Short mmCIF file of C-alpha atoms in Angstrom, two decimals:
data_model
loop_
_atom_site.label_atom_id
_atom_site.label_comp_id
_atom_site.label_asym_id
_atom_site.label_seq_id
_atom_site.Cartn_x
_atom_site.Cartn_y
_atom_site.Cartn_z
CA MET A 1 -20.24 -47.91 77.49
CA LYS A 2 -22.07 -47.73 74.17
CA VAL A 3 -24.43 -44.87 73.30
CA LEU A 4 -26.92 -44.86 70.44
CA ILE A 5 -27.45 -41.47 68.82
CA VAL A 6 -30.96 -40.98 67.41
CA CYS A 7 -31.67 -37.97 65.20
CA SER A 8 -33.16 -36.93 61.89
CA GLY A 9 -31.40 -38.12 58.77
CA ASN A 10 -33.98 -37.15 56.17
CA ALA A 11 -32.10 -34.33 54.42
CA PRO A 12 -31.44 -34.95 50.70
CA ASN A 13 -28.11 -36.77 50.28
CA PHE A 14 -27.83 -36.90 54.06
CA ASP A 15 -24.34 -36.46 55.49
CA PHE A 16 -24.12 -36.67 59.29
CA GLN A 17 -21.13 -34.33 59.54
CA LYS A 18 -22.78 -31.75 57.30
CA HIS A 19 -26.49 -31.93 58.12
CA GLN A 20 -26.20 -32.68 61.85
CA ALA A 21 -22.92 -30.85 62.37
CA PHE A 22 -23.52 -29.85 65.99
CA ILE A 23 -24.40 -33.39 67.03
CA TYR A 24 -21.41 -34.72 65.09
CA ASP A 25 -19.06 -32.25 66.78
CA GLN A 26 -20.47 -33.16 70.20
CA VAL A 27 -19.97 -36.88 69.63
CA GLU A 28 -16.41 -36.37 68.39
CA ALA A 29 -15.59 -34.26 71.47
CA VAL A 30 -16.91 -36.99 73.79
CA LYS A 31 -14.83 -39.60 71.93
CA ARG A 32 -11.69 -37.52 72.42
CA ALA A 33 -12.44 -36.96 76.10
CA ASP A 34 -13.21 -40.64 76.81
CA PRO A 35 -12.22 -43.14 74.08
CA SER A 36 -13.89 -45.94 76.06
CA ILE A 37 -17.32 -44.57 75.08
CA GLU A 38 -18.54 -46.04 71.80
CA PHE A 39 -21.24 -44.52 69.61
CA ASP A 40 -23.67 -46.02 67.16
CA TYR A 41 -26.27 -44.18 65.08
CA PHE A 42 -29.94 -44.48 64.14
CA PHE A 43 -30.98 -41.89 61.56
CA ILE A 44 -34.70 -41.28 61.03
CA THR A 45 -35.33 -41.02 57.31
CA ASP A 46 -39.12 -40.57 57.26
CA LYS A 47 -40.54 -37.08 57.70
CA GLY A 48 -43.23 -35.77 60.02
CA LEU A 49 -44.46 -37.19 63.30
CA LYS A 50 -45.99 -40.21 61.57
CA GLY A 51 -42.71 -40.85 59.82
CA TYR A 52 -40.85 -40.70 63.11
CA LEU A 53 -43.27 -43.15 64.69
CA LYS A 54 -42.89 -45.53 61.72
CA SER A 55 -39.19 -45.72 62.56
CA LEU A 56 -39.97 -47.28 65.93
CA LYS A 57 -40.17 -50.78 64.46
CA GLU A 58 -36.68 -50.49 62.96
CA LEU A 59 -35.31 -49.05 66.19
CA LYS A 60 -36.67 -51.99 68.19
CA LYS A 61 -34.99 -54.38 65.74
CA LYS A 62 -31.69 -52.61 66.26
CA LEU A 63 -32.03 -52.76 70.03
CA LYS A 64 -32.49 -56.54 69.82
CA THR A 65 -29.17 -56.98 68.02
CA GLU A 66 -27.04 -54.51 70.03
CA ARG A 67 -26.73 -53.62 73.70
CA TYR A 68 -26.60 -49.93 74.61
CA HIS A 69 -26.01 -48.10 77.86
CA CYS A 70 -28.44 -45.40 76.72
CA ILE A 71 -30.00 -43.70 73.73
CA HIS A 72 -29.23 -40.02 73.20
CA ALA A 73 -32.05 -38.58 71.07
CA HIS A 74 -31.96 -35.08 69.64
CA VAL A 75 -35.12 -32.95 69.27
CA ALA A 76 -38.49 -33.85 70.79
CA ALA A 77 -39.93 -35.89 67.90
CA SER A 78 -36.87 -38.16 67.79
CA ALA A 79 -36.89 -38.46 71.57
CA LEU A 80 -40.58 -39.37 71.70
CA MET A 81 -40.05 -42.14 69.17
CA ALA A 82 -37.00 -43.38 71.11
CA ASN A 83 -39.00 -43.40 74.34
CA LEU A 84 -41.75 -45.58 72.87
CA GLN A 85 -39.42 -48.48 73.49
CA ARG A 86 -38.80 -48.99 77.20
CA LYS A 87 -35.80 -51.32 77.04
CA VAL A 88 -33.02 -48.72 76.92
CA PRO A 89 -33.03 -45.44 78.91
CA VAL A 90 -33.24 -42.26 76.84
CA VAL A 91 -31.39 -38.96 77.16
CA ALA A 92 -33.33 -36.29 75.25
CA THR A 93 -31.83 -33.00 74.05
CA PHE A 94 -34.19 -30.13 73.24
CA HIS A 95 -32.57 -27.81 70.71
CA GLY A 96 -35.23 -25.09 70.43
CA SER A 97 -37.29 -26.00 67.37
CA ASP A 98 -39.35 -28.15 69.73
CA ILE A 99 -39.79 -26.04 72.88
CA ASN A 100 -40.18 -22.80 70.90
CA ASP A 101 -43.21 -24.17 69.03
CA ILE A 102 -46.29 -24.03 71.26
CA TRP A 103 -47.73 -27.31 69.90
CA LEU A 104 -44.43 -29.16 69.98
CA ARG A 105 -44.03 -27.94 73.55
CA PHE A 106 -46.82 -30.34 74.50
CA LEU A 107 -44.90 -33.10 72.74
CA SER A 108 -41.78 -32.04 74.62
CA LEU A 109 -43.68 -32.37 77.89
CA CYS A 110 -44.33 -36.03 77.08
CA VAL A 111 -40.63 -36.46 76.33
CA GLU A 112 -39.70 -34.84 79.64
CA LEU A 113 -41.97 -37.26 81.48
CA LEU A 114 -40.70 -40.37 79.66
CA SER A 115 -36.96 -39.70 79.41
CA LYS A 116 -34.34 -40.78 81.93
CA LYS A 117 -32.47 -37.48 81.55
CA THR A 118 -33.24 -34.31 79.61
CA ILE A 119 -30.96 -31.63 78.23
CA TYR A 120 -31.98 -28.08 77.32
CA VAL A 121 -29.43 -26.17 75.26
CA SER A 122 -30.06 -22.90 77.11
CA LYS A 123 -31.53 -21.65 80.36
CA GLN A 124 -34.01 -19.59 78.36
CA LEU A 125 -35.26 -22.75 76.65
CA LEU A 126 -35.63 -24.57 79.97
CA GLN A 127 -37.73 -21.70 81.31
CA LYS A 128 -40.11 -22.03 78.35
CA ALA A 129 -40.86 -25.68 79.06
CA PHE A 130 -44.30 -26.40 80.48
CA PHE A 131 -42.73 -28.59 83.15
CA TYR A 132 -39.40 -30.22 83.96
CA PHE A 133 -37.98 -32.40 86.70
CA ASN A 134 -35.12 -30.80 88.65
CA HIS A 135 -33.49 -34.20 89.18
CA LYS A 136 -33.34 -35.04 85.48
CA ALA A 137 -33.20 -31.74 83.53
CA GLN A 138 -29.87 -30.03 82.83
CA VAL A 139 -28.75 -27.07 80.74
CA ILE A 140 -25.94 -28.22 78.44
CA PRO A 141 -25.41 -26.14 75.28
CA CYS A 142 -23.79 -27.47 72.16
CA GLY A 143 -20.11 -26.61 72.26
CA VAL A 144 -17.69 -24.90 69.89
CA ASP A 145 -14.50 -26.44 68.51
CA PHE A 146 -12.11 -23.57 69.16
CA GLY A 147 -9.36 -25.41 67.30
CA PHE A 148 -11.54 -25.35 64.19
CA PHE A 149 -13.23 -21.96 64.49
CA PHE A 150 -10.61 -19.24 64.98
CA PRO A 151 -9.68 -15.83 63.49
CA ARG A 152 -7.83 -15.89 60.18
CA SER A 153 -6.59 -13.28 57.73
CA LYS A 154 -9.67 -11.69 56.17
CA GLU A 155 -7.80 -11.00 52.93
CA VAL A 156 -6.69 -14.62 52.62
CA SER A 157 -10.14 -15.96 53.55
CA LYS A 158 -11.89 -13.66 51.05
CA ALA A 159 -9.54 -14.81 48.32
CA GLN A 160 -10.10 -18.44 49.31
CA MET A 161 -13.89 -18.00 49.07
CA GLY A 162 -13.60 -16.08 45.78
CA PHE A 163 -14.95 -12.84 47.28
CA SER A 164 -14.28 -9.37 45.94
CA PRO A 165 -11.90 -7.41 48.24
CA GLU A 166 -13.94 -4.24 47.62
CA LYS A 167 -17.29 -5.64 48.74
CA LYS A 168 -18.74 -5.99 52.23
CA TYR A 169 -20.27 -9.39 52.89
CA ILE A 170 -22.92 -10.12 55.53
CA LEU A 171 -23.57 -13.77 56.30
CA PHE A 172 -27.19 -14.68 57.06
CA SER A 173 -27.57 -17.41 59.68
CA SER A 174 -29.30 -19.99 57.46
CA SER A 175 -30.91 -20.49 54.08
CA PHE A 176 -33.22 -17.69 53.00
CA ASP A 177 -36.22 -20.05 52.80
CA ASN A 178 -36.03 -21.09 56.47
CA ILE A 179 -39.15 -19.41 57.86
CA VAL A 180 -37.96 -19.39 61.49
CA LYS A 181 -34.82 -17.48 60.53
CA ASN A 182 -36.91 -14.52 59.26
CA TYR A 183 -35.08 -13.62 56.06
CA PRO A 184 -37.63 -10.88 55.13
CA LEU A 185 -36.38 -8.76 58.05
CA ALA A 186 -32.77 -9.13 56.92
CA ALA A 187 -33.70 -8.30 53.33
CA ALA A 188 -35.68 -5.23 54.44
CA ALA A 189 -32.67 -3.95 56.40
CA LEU A 190 -30.34 -4.40 53.43
CA ASN A 191 -32.83 -2.62 51.17
CA LEU A 192 -32.76 0.35 53.55
CA ILE A 193 -28.97 0.43 53.46
CA ASN A 194 -29.20 0.29 49.65
CA ASN A 195 -25.48 -0.10 49.02
CA PRO A 196 -24.51 -2.18 45.95
CA ASN A 197 -21.20 -3.03 47.62
CA PHE A 198 -23.00 -4.82 50.47
CA GLN A 199 -23.97 -8.43 49.75
CA LEU A 200 -26.09 -10.71 51.93
CA LEU A 201 -25.09 -14.38 51.74
CA GLU A 202 -27.15 -17.36 52.83
CA LEU A 203 -25.53 -20.06 54.94
CA LYS A 204 -26.48 -23.03 52.80
CA GLY A 205 -24.63 -25.96 51.28
CA TYR A 206 -21.25 -25.30 52.85
CA ARG A 207 -19.06 -27.99 54.41
CA ARG A 208 -17.91 -27.39 57.99
CA GLU A 209 -14.38 -26.49 56.95
CA GLU A 210 -15.82 -23.96 54.50
CA VAL A 211 -18.00 -22.41 57.22
CA ALA A 212 -14.93 -21.87 59.40
CA VAL A 213 -13.25 -19.96 56.57
CA LEU A 214 -16.48 -18.20 55.56
CA LEU A 215 -16.92 -16.72 59.05
CA THR A 216 -13.50 -15.08 58.72
CA ALA A 217 -14.11 -13.93 55.13
CA VAL A 218 -17.39 -12.08 55.75
CA ASP A 219 -17.56 -8.69 57.41
CA ALA A 220 -20.52 -9.39 59.70
CA ALA A 221 -22.79 -12.23 60.81
CA LEU A 222 -26.54 -11.52 60.85
CA MET A 223 -29.31 -13.43 62.61
CA THR A 224 -32.90 -12.12 62.52
CA SER A 225 -34.63 -15.28 63.79
CA HIS A 226 -38.07 -15.39 65.33
CA THR A 227 -36.89 -18.01 67.85
CA GLU A 228 -33.73 -19.94 68.74
CA GLY A 229 -32.38 -22.24 71.42
CA SER A 230 -28.65 -21.63 71.76
CA PRO A 231 -27.56 -20.81 68.20
CA GLN A 232 -24.19 -22.19 67.16
CA PHE A 233 -24.01 -19.60 64.41
CA ILE A 234 -23.48 -16.82 66.95
CA LYS A 235 -20.92 -18.70 69.05
CA GLU A 236 -18.92 -19.81 66.03
CA ALA A 237 -18.96 -16.30 64.57
CA ILE A 238 -17.57 -14.89 67.82
CA ALA A 239 -14.94 -17.63 67.96
CA CYS A 240 -13.85 -16.54 64.47
CA GLY A 241 -13.70 -12.86 65.44
CA CYS A 242 -16.67 -11.94 63.24
CA PRO A 243 -18.91 -8.99 64.27
CA VAL A 244 -22.45 -10.09 65.07
CA VAL A 245 -25.91 -8.53 64.71
CA SER A 246 -28.78 -10.55 66.17
CA THR A 247 -32.31 -10.33 67.44
CA ASP A 248 -32.77 -11.16 71.13
CA VAL A 249 -33.54 -14.86 70.84
CA GLY A 250 -32.47 -17.91 72.85
CA ASP A 251 -29.36 -17.21 74.88
CA VAL A 252 -27.87 -14.74 72.38
CA LYS A 253 -27.95 -11.73 74.71
CA SER A 254 -26.06 -13.59 77.45
CA VAL A 255 -23.56 -14.98 74.91
CA ILE A 256 -22.85 -11.62 73.32
CA GLY A 257 -22.78 -9.74 76.64
CA ASN A 258 -20.92 -6.50 76.03
CA ILE A 259 -18.47 -7.81 73.44
CA GLU A 260 -17.44 -4.84 71.35
CA GLY A 261 -18.60 -5.30 67.75
CA CYS A 262 -21.63 -7.42 68.66
CA PHE A 263 -25.12 -5.94 68.68
CA ILE A 264 -28.62 -6.94 69.77
CA THR A 265 -31.29 -5.48 67.51
CA SER A 266 -35.04 -5.04 67.65
CA ARG A 267 -37.27 -6.40 64.89
CA GLN A 268 -37.49 -3.03 63.15
CA PRO A 269 -35.67 -2.96 59.77
CA GLU A 270 -34.30 0.52 60.56
CA ASP A 271 -32.67 -0.75 63.75
CA VAL A 272 -31.26 -3.83 62.02
CA ALA A 273 -29.83 -1.63 59.27
CA SER A 274 -28.26 0.71 61.84
CA LYS A 275 -26.66 -2.20 63.74
CA ILE A 276 -25.31 -3.69 60.50
CA ARG A 277 -23.63 -0.38 59.69
CA GLN A 278 -22.08 -0.30 63.17
CA ALA A 279 -20.85 -3.88 62.84
CA LEU A 280 -19.29 -3.14 59.47
CA ASN A 281 -17.33 -0.28 61.05
CA CYS A 282 -15.24 -2.85 62.94
CA VAL A 283 -11.91 -2.82 61.12
CA THR A 284 -10.29 -5.56 63.22
CA PRO A 285 -11.65 -8.96 64.38
CA ILE A 286 -13.74 -8.71 67.53
CA ASN A 287 -12.13 -9.96 70.71
CA GLY A 288 -14.69 -12.35 72.17
CA ARG A 289 -13.13 -15.83 72.19
CA GLU A 290 -12.10 -15.65 75.83
CA ARG A 291 -15.62 -14.52 76.76
CA ILE A 292 -17.22 -17.69 75.41
CA GLN A 293 -14.77 -20.29 76.70
CA ARG A 294 -17.61 -21.87 78.69
CA PHE A 295 -18.81 -23.27 75.35
CA ASP A 296 -15.55 -25.09 74.67
CA ASN A 297 -16.37 -28.51 73.22
CA GLU A 298 -14.08 -30.28 75.66
CA SER A 299 -15.87 -28.80 78.69
CA ILE A 300 -19.26 -29.70 77.23
CA ALA A 301 -18.02 -33.25 76.57
CA LYS A 302 -17.12 -33.72 80.23
CA LYS A 303 -20.65 -32.72 81.26
CA LEU A 304 -22.14 -35.23 78.84
CA ILE A 305 -19.85 -38.00 80.03
CA SER A 306 -20.88 -37.29 83.63
CA LEU A 307 -24.54 -37.42 82.59
CA TYR A 308 -24.09 -40.74 80.73
CA GLN A 309 -22.29 -42.21 83.75
CA SER A 310 -25.14 -41.17 86.05
CA ILE A 311 -27.54 -43.48 84.21
CA SER A 312 -27.83 -46.85 85.89
#
């Protein structure tokens, strides 16, 4: 069985492992679970819907030279482009940036209609869809590599990242300029706390191995997003024993549950500031790894393999 992965590759100095880390991790988990499954890749380098559609010609050329069991396309725009060829069946994964946008939700409806199988990364995302077919739609979140993301000595990790042992570090879930991630709310909360020993860091430009250490070096993980699907940031933070503060987006509330040291906040800066203070009061790593074992990469890989095998 050979599967063609289709996804965006238009980031500057694109690196699959770095810029599409969750897809990369998923593919590697499937390879470990079933080495007979081969993967090939088609990265879309043009931006915007028109750019995605321009890639169709190159995709059709590739499909003439190679035989694939199916195409696995990630995000609605990629999946729509992949579906405009009808030679190879398409599995489409909706990650949230598509379904959560009201206009892209219409695009996602077209993808749902055209695809052989569809994957929604959370139940909450599936419920937002305008329409889905029960026989083809499944909820399969992106998994976590628990052998990669695990608790470590905070002192050692801080030293490794060059952090001051006296400061408290809060890791923001993305780059500050990502509009969906709502940095202004995080900044407003930190301004209310007004403590020079508290530093907000943006998650930007780090390699995966650095992120794993970073999540054990910081004192809390903060997500103030407007919308999400099933954010890896939260799951990986919990796997590393890092306290979490997050708005109620995607499947975060069900992931966090009642894990001590994890907090759901409103969109009021005062509430976010209060929850950050509570999270920073955790003196030991939170104990949540066993509560999120359902996101283990190996379990997710088995579900994907079953889905691939169901395509005739």
